[in-house]
Coordinates of C-alpha atoms in Angstrom, one line a residue:
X107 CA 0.0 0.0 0.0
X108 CA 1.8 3.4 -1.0
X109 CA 2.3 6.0 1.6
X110 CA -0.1 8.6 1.8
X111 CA 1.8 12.0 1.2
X112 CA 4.7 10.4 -1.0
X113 CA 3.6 11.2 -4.3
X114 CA 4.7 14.7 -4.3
X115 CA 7.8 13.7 -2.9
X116 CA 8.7 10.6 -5.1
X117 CA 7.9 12.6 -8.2
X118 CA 9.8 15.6 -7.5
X119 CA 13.0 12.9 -6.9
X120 CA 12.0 11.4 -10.4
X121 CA 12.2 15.0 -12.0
X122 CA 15.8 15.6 -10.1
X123 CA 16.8 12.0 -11.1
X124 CA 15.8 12.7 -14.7
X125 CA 17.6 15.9 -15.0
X126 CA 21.0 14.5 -13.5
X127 CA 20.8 11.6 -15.7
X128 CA 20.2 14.0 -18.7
X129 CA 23.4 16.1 -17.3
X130 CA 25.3 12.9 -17.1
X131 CA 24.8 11.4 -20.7
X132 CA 24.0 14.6 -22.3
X133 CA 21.0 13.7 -24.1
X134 CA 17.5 12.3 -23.8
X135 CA 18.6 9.0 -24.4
X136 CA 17.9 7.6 -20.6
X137 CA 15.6 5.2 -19.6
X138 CA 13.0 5.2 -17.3
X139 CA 15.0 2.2 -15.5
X140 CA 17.6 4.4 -15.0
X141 CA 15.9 7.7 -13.9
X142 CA 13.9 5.4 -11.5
X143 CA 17.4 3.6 -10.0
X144 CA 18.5 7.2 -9.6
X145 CA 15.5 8.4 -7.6
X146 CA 15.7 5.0 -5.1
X147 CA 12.1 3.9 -6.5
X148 CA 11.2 1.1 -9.1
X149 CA 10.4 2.0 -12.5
X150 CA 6.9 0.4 -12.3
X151 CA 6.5 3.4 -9.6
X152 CA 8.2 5.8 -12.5
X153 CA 5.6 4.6 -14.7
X154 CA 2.6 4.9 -12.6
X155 CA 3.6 8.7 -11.4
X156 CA 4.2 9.7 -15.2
X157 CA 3.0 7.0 -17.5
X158 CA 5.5 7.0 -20.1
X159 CA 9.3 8.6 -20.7
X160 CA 7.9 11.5 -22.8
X161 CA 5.4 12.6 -19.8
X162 CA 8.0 12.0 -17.4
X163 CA 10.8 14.1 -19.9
X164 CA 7.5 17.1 -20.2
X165 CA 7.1 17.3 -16.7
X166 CA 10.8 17.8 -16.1
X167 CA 11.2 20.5 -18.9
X168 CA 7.9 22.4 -17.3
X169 CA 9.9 21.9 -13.5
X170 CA 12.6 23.9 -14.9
X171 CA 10.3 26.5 -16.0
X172 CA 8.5 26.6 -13.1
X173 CA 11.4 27.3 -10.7
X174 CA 13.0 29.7 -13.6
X175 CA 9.6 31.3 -13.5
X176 CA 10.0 31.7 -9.9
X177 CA 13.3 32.9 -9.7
X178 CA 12.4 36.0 -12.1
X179 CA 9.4 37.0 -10.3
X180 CA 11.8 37.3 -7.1
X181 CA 14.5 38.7 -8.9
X182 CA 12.7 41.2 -10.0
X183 CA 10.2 41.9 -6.7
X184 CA 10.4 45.0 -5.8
X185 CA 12.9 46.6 -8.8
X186 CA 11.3 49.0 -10.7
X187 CA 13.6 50.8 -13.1
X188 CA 14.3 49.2 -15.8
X189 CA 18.0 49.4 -16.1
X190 CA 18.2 47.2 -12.9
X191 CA 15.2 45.2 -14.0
X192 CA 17.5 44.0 -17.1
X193 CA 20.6 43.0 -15.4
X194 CA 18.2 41.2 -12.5
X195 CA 16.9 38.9 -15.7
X196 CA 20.6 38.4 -17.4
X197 CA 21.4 37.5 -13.3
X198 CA 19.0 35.1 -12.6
X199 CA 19.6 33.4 -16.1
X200 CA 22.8 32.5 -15.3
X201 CA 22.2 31.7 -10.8
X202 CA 24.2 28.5 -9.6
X203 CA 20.7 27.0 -9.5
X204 CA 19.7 27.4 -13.3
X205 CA 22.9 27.2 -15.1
X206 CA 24.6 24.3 -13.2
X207 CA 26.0 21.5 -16.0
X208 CA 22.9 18.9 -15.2
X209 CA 20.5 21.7 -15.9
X210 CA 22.5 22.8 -19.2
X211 CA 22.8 19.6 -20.7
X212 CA 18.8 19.3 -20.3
X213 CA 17.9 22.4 -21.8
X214 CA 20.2 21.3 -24.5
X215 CA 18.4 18.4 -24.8
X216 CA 15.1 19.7 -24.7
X217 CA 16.3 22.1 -27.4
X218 CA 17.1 18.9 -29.7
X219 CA 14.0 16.8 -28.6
X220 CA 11.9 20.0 -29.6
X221 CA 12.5 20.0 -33.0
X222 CA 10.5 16.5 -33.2
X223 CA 7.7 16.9 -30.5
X224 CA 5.4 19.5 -30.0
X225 CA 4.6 19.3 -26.4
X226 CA 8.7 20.3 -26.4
X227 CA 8.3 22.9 -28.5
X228 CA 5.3 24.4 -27.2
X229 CA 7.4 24.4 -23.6
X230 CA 10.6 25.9 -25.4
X231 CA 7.8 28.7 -27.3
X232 CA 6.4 30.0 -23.6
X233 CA 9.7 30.1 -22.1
X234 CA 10.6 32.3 -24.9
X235 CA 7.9 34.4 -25.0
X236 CA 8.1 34.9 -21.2
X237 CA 11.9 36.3 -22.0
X238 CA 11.1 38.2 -24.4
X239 CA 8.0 39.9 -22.6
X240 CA 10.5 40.5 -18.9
X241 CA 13.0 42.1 -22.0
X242 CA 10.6 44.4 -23.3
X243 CA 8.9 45.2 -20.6
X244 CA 11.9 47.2 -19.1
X245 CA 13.8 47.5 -22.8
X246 CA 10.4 50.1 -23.9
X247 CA 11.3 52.3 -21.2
X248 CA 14.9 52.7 -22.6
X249 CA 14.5 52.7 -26.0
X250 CA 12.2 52.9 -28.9
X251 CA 10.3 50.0 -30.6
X252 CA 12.3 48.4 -32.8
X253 CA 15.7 49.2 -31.1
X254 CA 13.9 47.7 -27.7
X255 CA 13.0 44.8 -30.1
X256 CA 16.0 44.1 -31.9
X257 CA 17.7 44.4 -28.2
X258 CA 15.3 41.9 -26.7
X259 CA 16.4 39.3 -29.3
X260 CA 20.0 39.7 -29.0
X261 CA 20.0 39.3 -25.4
X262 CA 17.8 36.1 -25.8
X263 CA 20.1 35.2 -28.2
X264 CA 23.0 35.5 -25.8
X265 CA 21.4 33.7 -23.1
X266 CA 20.8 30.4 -25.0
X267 CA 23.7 30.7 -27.2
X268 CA 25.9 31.0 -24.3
X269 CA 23.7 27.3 -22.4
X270 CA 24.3 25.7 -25.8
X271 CA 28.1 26.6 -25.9
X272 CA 28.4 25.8 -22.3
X273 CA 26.7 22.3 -22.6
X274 CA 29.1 21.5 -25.9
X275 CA 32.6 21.9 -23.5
X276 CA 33.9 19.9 -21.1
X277 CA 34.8 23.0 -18.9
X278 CA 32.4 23.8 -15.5
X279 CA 29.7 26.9 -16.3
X280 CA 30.9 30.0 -16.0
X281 CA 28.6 32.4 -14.9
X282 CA 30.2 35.4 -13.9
X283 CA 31.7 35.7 -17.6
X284 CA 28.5 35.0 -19.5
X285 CA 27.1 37.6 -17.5
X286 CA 29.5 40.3 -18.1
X287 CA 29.1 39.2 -21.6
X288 CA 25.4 40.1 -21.7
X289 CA 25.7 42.7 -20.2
X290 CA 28.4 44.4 -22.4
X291 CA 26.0 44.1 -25.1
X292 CA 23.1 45.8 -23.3
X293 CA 25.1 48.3 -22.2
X294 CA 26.3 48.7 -25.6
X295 CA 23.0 49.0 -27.2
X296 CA 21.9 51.6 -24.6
X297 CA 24.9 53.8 -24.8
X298 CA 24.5 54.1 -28.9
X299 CA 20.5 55.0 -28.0
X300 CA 21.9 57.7 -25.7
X301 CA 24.7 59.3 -28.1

């Protein structure tokens, strides 16, 4: 009989044991055997919480949104202008938390496994929209339009190009850099809006 109260728990420990085994091999291509080992349960358990690999691998992806989600809304409680609004979203992009290897090498893989399945890329679509809207929302009050616009998509740009080029070395994240890179080019931007 399964313990009342250990569903949350088991499946959260399936979604942490997913994304370490994602970090580890650096693709989807783990089993639900395997997630399950990770997470101490049996995969019969693995399959009843999520069914099948796919719900289990959508369920992570929308996890890591969640807490991203989470960390921008405190990131940015209580900042109003807009300059400091944008480097608390290039910040929180890159926190020990959200750009750790395990969690590179999923959105990676979420990345690839998006280009065949549509749950994926829905996901992949509202996490980009949501950048692009926290962007714009403080990039409107600094610039015009287009400029804001064409800003917006650079810095996007950055953000993921620098998770991809992260998860293709061998070498540990380095946040501190890829933030001062972002940041250069927003600062950048805004100085040629101000000459």
């Amino acid at each position: 009989m399964p313990k009342v109260g250990m569903e949350p728990v088991r499946r959260k420990a399936l979604i942490d044991a997913a994304i370490a085994a994602i970090g580890e091999r650096g693709s989807l291509d783990v089993t639900m055997s395997e997630i399950a080992g990770r997470a101490g349960v049996s995969a019969a358990l693995a399959h009843h919480y999520f069914g099948a690999k796919d719900e289990l691998l959508q369920e992570t992806m929308r996890h890591i949104l969640r807490e991203l989600g989470r960390d921008v809304a405190a990131a940015l409680h209580g900042v109003t202008e807009p300059r400091a609004r944008l480097t608390a979203l290039i910040a929180v992009n890159f926190a020990h938390n959200q750009f750790s290897a395990g969690t590179i090498a999923a959105w990676l893989a979420f990345y690839v496994e998006a280009q065949r399945s549509e749950p994926m890329r829905r996901l992949l679509r509202i996490y980009a929209r949501r950048l692009h809207s926290n962007l714009m929302d403080a990039l409107c009050q600094l610039l015009i339009a287009e400029e804001a616009r064409q800003t917006a998509e650079g810095v996007a740009a950055l953000i993921d190009g620098l998770y991809i080029r992260c998860a293709l070395r061998s070498a540990a994240p380095d946040a501190v850099n890829a933030i001062a890179l972002v940041e250069d080019y927003l600062d950048h931007k805004l100085s040629r809006r101000r000459n």
